[in-house]
CSV table of C-alpha atoms and ligand atoms in Angstrom, one decimal:
chain,number,residue,atom,x,y,z
V,1,MET,CA,-131.8,-163.3,53.0
V,2,ASP,CA,-128.4,-161.5,52.9
V,3,GLY,CA,-126.8,-159.8,55.9
V,4,THR,CA,-128.0,-156.3,55.0
V,5,GLN,CA,-131.6,-157.4,54.6
V,6,GLN,CA,-131.4,-159.3,57.9
V,7,SER,CA,-130.0,-156.4,59.8
V,8,LEU,CA,-132.6,-154.0,58.2
V,9,GLN,CA,-135.4,-156.4,59.3
V,10,GLN,CA,-134.0,-156.7,62.7
V,11,GLY,CA,-133.5,-153.0,62.9
V,12,ARG,CA,-137.2,-152.4,62.0
V,13,ASN,CA,-138.3,-154.0,65.3
V,14,ASP,CA,-136.4,-151.2,67.1
V,15,ILE,CA,-138.1,-148.4,65.2
V,16,PRO,CA,-141.2,-147.1,67.2
V,17,ALA,CA,-144.5,-147.2,65.3
V,18,GLN,CA,-145.1,-144.1,63.3
V,19,GLN,CA,-147.2,-141.5,65.1
V,20,THR,CA,-149.8,-139.6,63.0
V,21,GLY,CA,-147.7,-137.1,61.1
V,22,PRO,CA,-148.7,-133.8,59.4
V,23,ASP,CA,-151.4,-134.0,56.8
V,24,LEU,CA,-149.2,-133.6,53.7
V,25,GLU,CA,-152.1,-133.4,51.3
V,26,SER,CA,-153.5,-130.4,53.1
V,27,LEU,CA,-150.1,-128.7,53.5
V,28,ALA,CA,-149.5,-129.1,49.7
V,29,GLN,CA,-152.5,-127.0,49.0
V,30,GLY,CA,-150.5,-124.0,50.1
V,31,THR,CA,-153.1,-122.3,52.2
V,32,VAL,CA,-151.8,-119.2,53.8
V,33,ARG,CA,-152.2,-119.5,57.6
V,34,THR,CA,-150.8,-117.5,60.5
V,35,ASP,CA,-152.0,-119.9,63.3
V,36,TRP,CA,-149.2,-122.5,63.2
V,37,THR,CA,-148.1,-124.0,66.5
V,38,VAL,CA,-144.4,-124.7,67.4
V,39,ALA,CA,-145.4,-128.4,67.5
V,40,GLU,CA,-146.6,-128.3,63.9
V,41,VAL,CA,-143.4,-126.6,62.8
V,42,ARG,CA,-141.2,-129.2,64.6
V,43,ALA,CA,-143.2,-132.0,63.0
V,44,LEU,CA,-142.4,-130.6,59.6
V,45,PHE,CA,-138.7,-130.6,60.4
V,46,GLU,CA,-139.0,-134.2,61.5
V,47,LEU,CA,-140.6,-135.4,58.2
V,48,PRO,CA,-138.7,-137.8,56.0
V,49,PHE,CA,-136.6,-135.6,53.6
V,50,ASN,CA,-138.5,-136.7,50.5
V,51,ASP,CA,-141.9,-136.1,52.0
V,52,LEU,CA,-140.8,-132.7,53.2
V,53,LEU,CA,-139.4,-131.7,49.8
V,54,HIS,CA,-142.3,-133.1,47.8
V,55,THR,CA,-144.8,-131.3,49.9
V,56,ALA,CA,-142.8,-128.0,49.9
V,57,GLN,CA,-142.5,-128.2,46.1
V,58,ARG,CA,-146.3,-128.8,45.7
V,59,ALA,CA,-147.1,-125.9,48.0
V,60,HIS,CA,-144.7,-123.7,46.0
V,61,ARG,CA,-146.5,-124.5,42.8
V,62,GLN,CA,-149.8,-123.2,44.2
V,63,HIS,CA,-148.4,-119.7,44.3
V,64,PHE,CA,-145.3,-119.5,42.0
V,65,ASP,CA,-143.8,-120.4,38.7
V,66,PRO,CA,-141.4,-123.3,39.8
V,67,ASN,CA,-138.8,-122.3,37.2
V,68,ALA,CA,-138.5,-118.6,38.1
V,69,ILE,CA,-136.6,-116.8,40.8
V,70,GLN,CA,-136.5,-113.2,42.0
V,71,ILE,CA,-133.1,-111.5,41.7
V,72,SER,CA,-131.8,-108.9,44.1
V,73,THR,CA,-128.4,-107.2,44.3
V,74,LEU,CA,-127.0,-105.8,47.5
V,75,LEU,CA,-124.9,-102.8,48.0
V,76,SER,CA,-123.3,-101.7,51.3
V,77,VAL,CA,-123.9,-97.9,51.1
V,78,LYS,CA,-122.4,-97.4,54.6
V,79,THR,CA,-119.8,-99.9,55.6
V,80,GLY,CA,-118.3,-100.7,59.0
V,81,GLY,CA,-117.9,-98.9,62.2
V,82,CYS,CA,-121.3,-100.1,63.6
V,83,PRO,CA,-121.7,-99.7,67.3
V,84,GLU,CA,-123.8,-102.9,67.7
V,85,ASP,CA,-122.4,-106.2,68.8
V,86,CYS,CA,-124.0,-108.8,66.5
V,87,SER,CA,-121.5,-111.6,66.9
V,88,TYR,CA,-121.8,-112.8,63.3
V,89,CYS,CA,-121.1,-109.4,61.8
V,90,PRO,CA,-117.8,-108.2,60.4
V,91,GLN,CA,-119.1,-104.6,60.4
V,92,SER,CA,-119.3,-104.2,64.2
V,93,VAL,CA,-116.7,-101.8,65.5
V,94,ARG,CA,-116.2,-104.2,68.5
V,95,TYR,CA,-114.4,-106.9,66.4
V,96,GLU,CA,-111.1,-106.8,64.6
V,97,THR,CA,-111.9,-107.7,61.1
V,98,ASN,CA,-110.6,-106.4,57.8
V,99,VAL,CA,-113.7,-104.1,57.3
V,100,ASN,CA,-113.0,-100.4,57.4
V,101,ASN,CA,-115.3,-97.7,58.7
V,102,ASP,CA,-116.3,-95.9,55.4
V,103,PRO,CA,-118.5,-92.9,55.1
V,104,LEU,CA,-121.9,-93.0,53.4
V,105,MET,CA,-121.4,-93.6,49.6
V,106,GLU,CA,-122.1,-90.7,47.2
V,107,LEU,CA,-125.4,-90.7,45.3
V,108,ASP,CA,-123.7,-91.0,41.9
V,109,GLU,CA,-121.8,-94.1,42.9
V,110,VAL,CA,-124.9,-95.8,44.2
V,111,VAL,CA,-126.8,-95.0,41.0
V,112,ALA,CA,-123.8,-96.3,38.9
V,113,GLN,CA,-123.8,-99.6,41.0
V,114,ALA,CA,-127.6,-99.9,40.6
V,115,SER,CA,-127.4,-99.4,36.8
V,116,LEU,CA,-124.8,-102.1,36.6
V,117,ALA,CA,-126.8,-104.5,38.7
V,118,LYS,CA,-129.8,-103.8,36.4
V,119,ALA,CA,-127.8,-104.4,33.3
V,120,LYS,CA,-126.6,-107.7,34.7
V,121,GLY,CA,-130.2,-108.8,35.3
V,122,ALA,CA,-131.1,-107.8,38.9
V,123,THR,CA,-134.7,-106.4,39.4
V,124,ARG,CA,-134.3,-105.3,43.0
V,125,PHE,CA,-131.6,-103.2,44.6
V,126,CYS,CA,-131.0,-103.5,48.3
V,127,MET,CA,-129.0,-100.8,50.1
V,128,GLY,CA,-127.5,-101.7,53.4
V,129,ALA,CA,-126.1,-99.5,56.1
V,130,ALA,CA,-124.0,-100.5,59.2
V,131,TRP,CA,-126.1,-98.4,61.6
V,132,ARG,CA,-127.9,-99.1,64.8
V,133,SER,CA,-130.6,-96.8,63.5
V,134,PRO,CA,-130.5,-93.9,61.0
V,135,LYS,CA,-130.4,-90.2,62.0
V,136,PRO,CA,-132.8,-87.7,60.3
V,137,LYS,CA,-130.1,-86.4,57.9
V,138,GLN,CA,-129.2,-90.0,57.0
V,139,ILE,CA,-132.8,-90.8,56.2
V,140,GLU,CA,-132.9,-87.8,53.8
V,141,GLN,CA,-129.7,-89.1,52.1
V,142,ILE,CA,-131.1,-92.6,51.8
V,143,ASN,CA,-134.3,-91.2,50.4
V,144,GLU,CA,-132.4,-89.5,47.6
V,145,MET,CA,-130.8,-92.9,46.8
V,146,VAL,CA,-134.2,-94.6,46.9
V,147,ARG,CA,-135.7,-92.1,44.5
V,148,ALA,CA,-132.8,-92.4,42.0
V,149,VAL,CA,-132.8,-96.2,42.1
V,150,ALA,CA,-136.6,-96.3,41.6
V,151,ASP,CA,-136.2,-94.0,38.6
V,152,LEU,CA,-134.1,-96.7,37.0
V,153,GLY,CA,-137.1,-98.9,37.1
V,154,MET,CA,-135.8,-101.2,39.8
V,155,GLU,CA,-137.6,-102.3,43.0
V,156,THR,CA,-135.9,-100.8,46.0
V,157,CYS,CA,-135.0,-102.3,49.4
V,158,ALA,CA,-133.1,-100.8,52.3
V,159,THR,CA,-131.7,-102.3,55.5
V,160,LEU,CA,-130.6,-99.5,57.9
V,161,GLY,CA,-131.2,-100.9,61.4
V,162,MET,CA,-134.0,-99.9,63.8
V,163,LEU,CA,-136.7,-97.5,62.5
V,164,LYS,CA,-139.2,-95.3,64.3
V,165,PRO,CA,-142.7,-95.2,62.8
V,166,GLU,CA,-142.1,-91.7,61.2
V,167,GLN,CA,-138.9,-92.9,59.7
V,168,ALA,CA,-140.6,-95.8,58.0
V,169,GLU,CA,-143.2,-93.4,56.7
V,170,GLN,CA,-140.6,-91.1,55.3
V,171,LEU,CA,-138.9,-94.0,53.4
V,172,LYS,CA,-142.3,-95.1,52.1
V,173,GLU,CA,-143.0,-91.6,50.9
V,174,ALA,CA,-139.7,-91.6,49.0
V,175,GLY,CA,-140.9,-94.7,47.1
V,176,LEU,CA,-139.1,-97.5,49.0
V,177,ASP,CA,-140.7,-100.9,48.3
V,178,TYR,CA,-139.1,-103.3,50.9
V,179,TYR,CA,-137.5,-102.9,54.2
V,180,ASN,CA,-135.2,-105.7,55.4
V,181,HIS,CA,-134.9,-106.3,59.1
V,182,ASN,CA,-134.1,-109.8,60.3
V,183,LEU,CA,-135.0,-111.5,63.5
V,184,ASP,CA,-131.8,-113.5,63.0
V,185,THR,CA,-132.7,-116.5,65.3
V,186,SER,CA,-135.1,-117.6,68.0
V,187,GLU,CA,-135.7,-115.2,70.9
V,188,ARG,CA,-133.9,-117.6,73.2
V,189,HIS,CA,-130.8,-118.0,71.1
V,190,TYR,CA,-130.8,-114.3,70.2
V,191,LYS,CA,-129.6,-113.3,73.7
V,192,LYS,CA,-126.3,-115.2,73.0
V,193,ILE,CA,-125.8,-113.4,69.7
V,194,ILE,CA,-126.6,-109.8,70.3
V,195,THR,CA,-126.8,-107.8,73.5
V,196,THR,CA,-127.1,-104.2,72.3
V,197,ARG,CA,-130.7,-104.4,71.1
V,198,THR,CA,-133.5,-106.8,72.0
V,199,TYR,CA,-135.8,-109.1,70.1
V,200,GLN,CA,-138.6,-106.8,71.0
V,201,HIS,CA,-136.8,-103.8,69.4
V,202,ARG,CA,-136.7,-105.9,66.2
V,203,LEU,CA,-140.4,-106.7,66.4
V,204,ASP,CA,-141.2,-103.0,67.0
V,205,THR,CA,-139.3,-102.0,63.9
V,206,LEU,CA,-141.1,-104.6,61.8
V,207,GLU,CA,-144.4,-103.3,63.1
V,208,ALA,CA,-143.4,-99.7,62.1
V,209,VAL,CA,-142.4,-100.9,58.7
V,210,ARG,CA,-145.6,-102.9,58.1
V,211,ASP,CA,-147.8,-100.0,59.4
V,212,ALA,CA,-146.1,-97.6,57.0
V,213,GLY,CA,-147.2,-99.8,54.1
V,214,LEU,CA,-143.7,-101.0,53.2
V,215,LYS,CA,-143.2,-104.6,52.2
V,216,VAL,CA,-141.4,-106.6,54.9
V,217,CYS,CA,-138.3,-108.6,54.2
V,218,CYS,CA,-137.5,-110.6,57.3
V,219,GLY,CA,-135.7,-113.8,58.0
V,220,GLY,CA,-132.7,-115.1,59.8
V,221,ILE,CA,-129.4,-116.9,59.9
V,222,VAL,CA,-128.6,-120.6,60.5
V,223,GLY,CA,-125.3,-122.1,61.6
V,224,MET,CA,-124.8,-119.8,64.6
V,225,GLY,CA,-124.5,-122.8,67.0
V,226,GLU,CA,-128.3,-122.8,67.6
V,227,GLU,CA,-130.3,-125.9,68.2
V,228,ALA,CA,-133.0,-127.4,66.0
V,229,ILE,CA,-135.7,-125.9,68.3
V,230,ASP,CA,-134.3,-122.4,67.7
V,231,ARG,CA,-134.7,-122.8,63.9
V,232,ALA,CA,-138.3,-124.1,64.4
V,233,GLU,CA,-139.0,-121.1,66.8
V,234,LEU,CA,-137.6,-118.6,64.3
V,235,LEU,CA,-139.8,-119.9,61.5
V,236,HIS,CA,-142.7,-120.1,63.9
V,237,THR,CA,-142.3,-116.4,64.8
V,238,LEU,CA,-142.1,-115.4,61.2
V,239,ALA,CA,-145.1,-117.5,60.1
V,240,THR,CA,-147.4,-116.3,62.9
V,241,MET,CA,-146.9,-112.6,62.3
V,242,VAL,CA,-150.1,-110.7,61.5
V,243,GLU,CA,-149.0,-110.9,57.9
V,244,HIS,CA,-146.2,-113.1,56.5
V,245,PRO,CA,-143.1,-111.1,55.4
V,246,GLY,CA,-143.3,-110.8,51.6
V,247,SER,CA,-139.7,-111.8,51.5
V,248,VAL,CA,-138.0,-114.3,53.8
V,249,PRO,CA,-134.2,-114.4,53.6
V,250,ILE,CA,-132.6,-117.6,54.9
V,251,ASN,CA,-128.9,-116.9,55.5
V,252,GLN,CA,-126.2,-119.4,56.3
V,253,LEU,CA,-123.6,-117.8,58.6
V,254,VAL,CA,-120.7,-116.5,56.6
V,255,GLN,CA,-117.9,-117.0,59.0
V,256,VAL,CA,-115.5,-114.0,59.2
V,257,GLU,CA,-112.2,-113.9,60.9
V,258,GLY,CA,-112.2,-111.7,64.0
V,259,THR,CA,-116.0,-112.1,64.7
V,260,PRO,CA,-116.9,-114.2,67.8
V,261,LEU,CA,-118.8,-116.7,65.6
V,262,ASP,CA,-115.8,-117.5,63.5
V,263,GLY,CA,-114.9,-121.2,64.0
V,264,THR,CA,-118.5,-122.3,64.6
V,265,GLU,CA,-119.2,-125.9,63.5
V,266,ALA,CA,-120.1,-126.0,59.8
V,267,PHE,CA,-123.8,-126.3,59.1
V,268,ASP,CA,-125.2,-129.4,57.5
V,269,ALA,CA,-126.2,-128.8,53.9
V,270,LEU,CA,-129.3,-131.0,54.1
V,271,ASP,CA,-130.4,-129.2,57.3
V,272,PHE,CA,-130.2,-126.0,55.3
V,273,VAL,CA,-132.4,-127.5,52.6
V,274,ARG,CA,-134.9,-128.5,55.3
V,275,MET,CA,-135.0,-125.0,56.7
V,276,ILE,CA,-135.9,-123.7,53.2
V,277,ALA,CA,-138.6,-126.4,52.8
V,278,VAL,CA,-140.2,-125.7,56.1
V,279,ALA,CA,-140.2,-121.9,55.4
V,280,ARG,CA,-141.9,-122.6,52.1
V,281,ILE,CA,-144.6,-124.7,53.6
V,282,LEU,CA,-145.3,-122.3,56.5
V,283,MET,CA,-145.3,-119.1,54.3
V,284,PRO,CA,-146.4,-120.5,50.9
V,285,ALA,CA,-147.1,-117.2,49.2
V,286,SER,CA,-143.8,-115.4,50.3
V,287,HIS,CA,-140.6,-115.3,48.4
V,288,VAL,CA,-138.0,-117.4,50.3
V,289,ARG,CA,-134.5,-116.2,49.6
V,290,LEU,CA,-131.5,-118.5,49.5
V,291,SER,CA,-129.4,-115.7,50.9
V,292,ALA,CA,-125.9,-115.5,52.4
V,293,GLY,CA,-123.7,-118.6,52.4
V,294,ARG,CA,-124.0,-119.7,48.8
V,295,GLU,CA,-120.2,-119.4,48.3
V,296,ASP,CA,-119.9,-122.4,50.6
V,297,MET,CA,-122.7,-124.4,48.9
V,298,SER,CA,-122.4,-126.8,46.0
V,299,ASP,CA,-124.6,-126.4,42.9
V,300,ALA,CA,-126.4,-129.6,44.0
V,301,THR,CA,-127.2,-128.1,47.4
V,302,GLN,CA,-128.5,-124.9,45.8
V,303,ALA,CA,-130.6,-127.0,43.3
V,304,LEU,CA,-132.1,-128.8,46.3
V,305,CYS,CA,-132.9,-125.4,47.8
V,306,PHE,CA,-134.8,-124.4,44.7
V,307,LEU,CA,-136.6,-127.7,44.7
V,308,ALA,CA,-137.5,-127.1,48.4
V,309,GLY,CA,-139.1,-123.8,47.3
V,310,ALA,CA,-136.4,-121.1,47.4
V,311,ASN,CA,-137.3,-118.6,44.8
V,312,SER,CA,-135.0,-115.6,45.3
V,313,ILE,CA,-131.2,-115.0,45.5
V,314,PHE,CA,-128.7,-112.3,46.0
V,315,TYR,CA,-126.9,-111.9,42.7
V,316,GLY,CA,-123.5,-110.3,42.1
V,317,GLU,CA,-120.0,-111.0,43.4
V,318,LYS,CA,-120.5,-109.3,46.8
V,319,LEU,CA,-123.1,-109.4,49.5
V,320,LEU,CA,-122.3,-106.5,51.8
V,321,THR,CA,-118.7,-107.1,52.8
V,322,THR,CA,-118.3,-110.8,51.9
V,323,ALA,CA,-118.1,-112.8,48.7
V,324,ASN,CA,-121.1,-114.1,46.8
V,325,PRO,CA,-120.9,-116.3,43.6
V,326,ALA,CA,-119.9,-114.4,40.5
V,327,ALA,CA,-122.9,-113.4,38.2
V,328,ASP,CA,-121.7,-115.6,35.3
V,329,LYS,CA,-121.5,-118.6,37.7
V,330,ASP,CA,-125.1,-118.0,38.8
V,331,ARG,CA,-126.2,-117.6,35.2
V,332,ALA,CA,-124.6,-120.9,34.4
V,333,LEU,CA,-126.3,-122.6,37.3
V,334,MET,CA,-129.7,-121.1,36.3
V,335,GLY,CA,-129.0,-122.3,32.7
V,336,LYS,CA,-128.3,-125.9,33.9
V,337,LEU,CA,-131.5,-125.9,36.0
V,338,GLY,CA,-133.7,-124.2,33.4
V,339,ILE,CA,-134.5,-121.4,35.9
V,340,GLN,CA,-135.4,-117.9,34.5
V,341,PRO,CA,-135.3,-114.6,36.3
V,342,GLU,CA,-138.8,-113.5,37.6
V,343,PRO,CA,-140.0,-110.4,35.7
V,344,CYS,CA,-139.7,-107.1,37.5
V,345,THR,CA,-142.9,-105.8,39.2
V,346,LYS,CA,-141.9,-102.2,38.4
V,347,SER,CA,-143.1,-100.7,35.2
V,348,THR,CA,-141.8,-97.2,34.7
V,349,SER,CA,-141.0,-95.3,31.5
V,350,SER,CA,-137.3,-96.0,32.0
V,351,SER,CA,-137.6,-99.7,32.7
H,1,SAM,N1,-127.2,-102.8,60.3
H,1,SAM,C1,-128.5,-103.1,59.9
H,1,SAM,C2,-129.1,-104.2,60.8
H,1,SAM,O1,-128.4,-105.0,61.3
H,1,SAM,O2,-130.3,-104.1,61.0
H,1,SAM,C3,-128.6,-103.6,58.5
H,1,SAM,C4,-127.5,-104.5,57.8
H,1,SAM,S1,-127.2,-106.1,58.5
H,1,SAM,C5,-125.6,-106.5,57.9
H,1,SAM,C6,-128.4,-107.1,57.8
H,1,SAM,C7,-128.5,-108.5,58.1
H,1,SAM,O3,-127.4,-109.2,57.5
H,1,SAM,C8,-128.3,-109.0,59.5
H,1,SAM,O4,-129.5,-108.8,60.3
H,1,SAM,C9,-128.0,-110.4,59.4
H,1,SAM,O5,-129.2,-111.2,59.4
H,1,SAM,C10,-127.3,-110.5,58.0
H,1,SAM,N2,-125.8,-110.8,58.2
H,1,SAM,C11,-124.9,-110.0,58.7
H,1,SAM,N3,-123.7,-110.6,58.8
H,1,SAM,C12,-123.9,-111.9,58.4
H,1,SAM,C13,-123.0,-113.0,58.2
H,1,SAM,N4,-121.8,-113.0,58.6
H,1,SAM,N5,-123.6,-114.2,57.8
H,1,SAM,C14,-124.9,-114.2,57.4
H,1,SAM,N6,-125.7,-113.2,57.6
H,1,SAM,C15,-125.3,-112.0,58.0
H,2,DTB,C1,-130.0,-110.6,54.5
H,2,DTB,O1,-130.9,-111.3,55.0
H,2,DTB,N1,-128.8,-111.0,54.1
H,2,DTB,C2,-128.1,-109.9,53.5
H,2,DTB,C3,-129.2,-108.7,53.5
H,2,DTB,N2,-130.3,-109.3,54.1
H,2,DTB,C4,-128.8,-107.4,54.0
H,2,DTB,C5,-126.8,-109.6,54.2
H,2,DTB,C6,-125.8,-110.7,54.3
H,2,DTB,C7,-124.6,-110.2,54.8
H,2,DTB,C8,-123.5,-111.2,54.8
H,2,DTB,C9,-122.2,-110.7,55.4
H,2,DTB,C10,-121.6,-109.5,54.7
H,2,DTB,O2,-121.5,-109.6,53.5
H,2,DTB,O3,-121.2,-108.6,55.4
H,3,SF4,FE1,-124.3,-103.4,62.8
H,3,SF4,FE2,-126.2,-104.5,61.3
H,3,SF4,FE3,-123.7,-105.6,61.6
H,3,SF4,FE4,-125.4,-105.7,63.7
H,3,SF4,S1,-125.7,-106.7,61.7
H,3,SF4,S2,-123.2,-105.1,63.7
H,3,SF4,S3,-126.5,-103.7,63.4
H,3,SF4,S4,-124.2,-103.7,60.6
């Protein structure tokens, strides 16, 4: 016996006997459940990496083509000057960043950007505004943009801050498909990240969005100095909503100079992959989006995310204000992996 084998054998005596773990066979069936416990979620995070990824990939295949991903492009239609204090965000007026306070974009410009995104292969166009919540006039202006983008034959998404039930209904009426509103993190950690609106405010907006018949896009950010329990609690909250969000963006913090979270310890790539895999198992029929942070990820990390069940990306060189991989780089990655764009769900005369 060589030294390594000896030490491995000796080490084995120190490892506690394995407790009964999650039933991987049952999880791989991909049954949609909303009754998960936090203990169950934690146990998923503690699985050996290979068991976790294999189970996530099996659950993924129950609901999706494993070689297709949904492609969204983002546009910041109202950039900067936001009164909120989200400590990750370069658009808050409270932090000195290089983001200016721009007015709402003209309709023509939005349509031009959406057409370009469509020509490059995006099927969904997501319009973001740096608002705490939109005013009535602003909802009207956004509604015009929604109608025009829908007329291009694209799916539409908006992220405009907090909404009242009637505002969600107005957006639905205009033809909006998805509304993005993230929980960002666990309720406990949230208080250290944002003080100007509560977790309950976010849950109320999500309820208004759901009740209006809009599809919910809701996820969070990792790498904000949270603990493992916070990531488990965030996914638990999402996976125990009355209905799982149709789209679950998992963002890795993009650190921006001037924001309070700049300088936070870099997030471990394999922990990011775990986050994707656990989201996939908990919400097997939802699109899980490998969202912000891809500029800092290797092709290998992204490939592992797809294996773990990520099946959506933001595509195009810009997120809202920060960089995203160039479209040709993403096309090359998809080519290497044999991944195809998922077909658009919209069928209009112009599409
Ligand atoms: N102002 C609206 C709001 O906050 O509801 C909509 C736009 S806001 C920029 C949308 C989401 O982007 C945030 O909730 C957050 O999850 C994500 N985000 C913002 N800055 C980020 C960053 N630096 N890194 C990763 N995700 C970020
Ligand atoms: C989401 O979950 N991530 C996107 C989108 N929804 C709106 C935003 C990421 C923003 C990253 C920082 C920036 O570009 O300003
Ligand atoms: Fe404003 Fe949204 Fe940024 Fe928060 S995340 S500061 S609400 S733009």
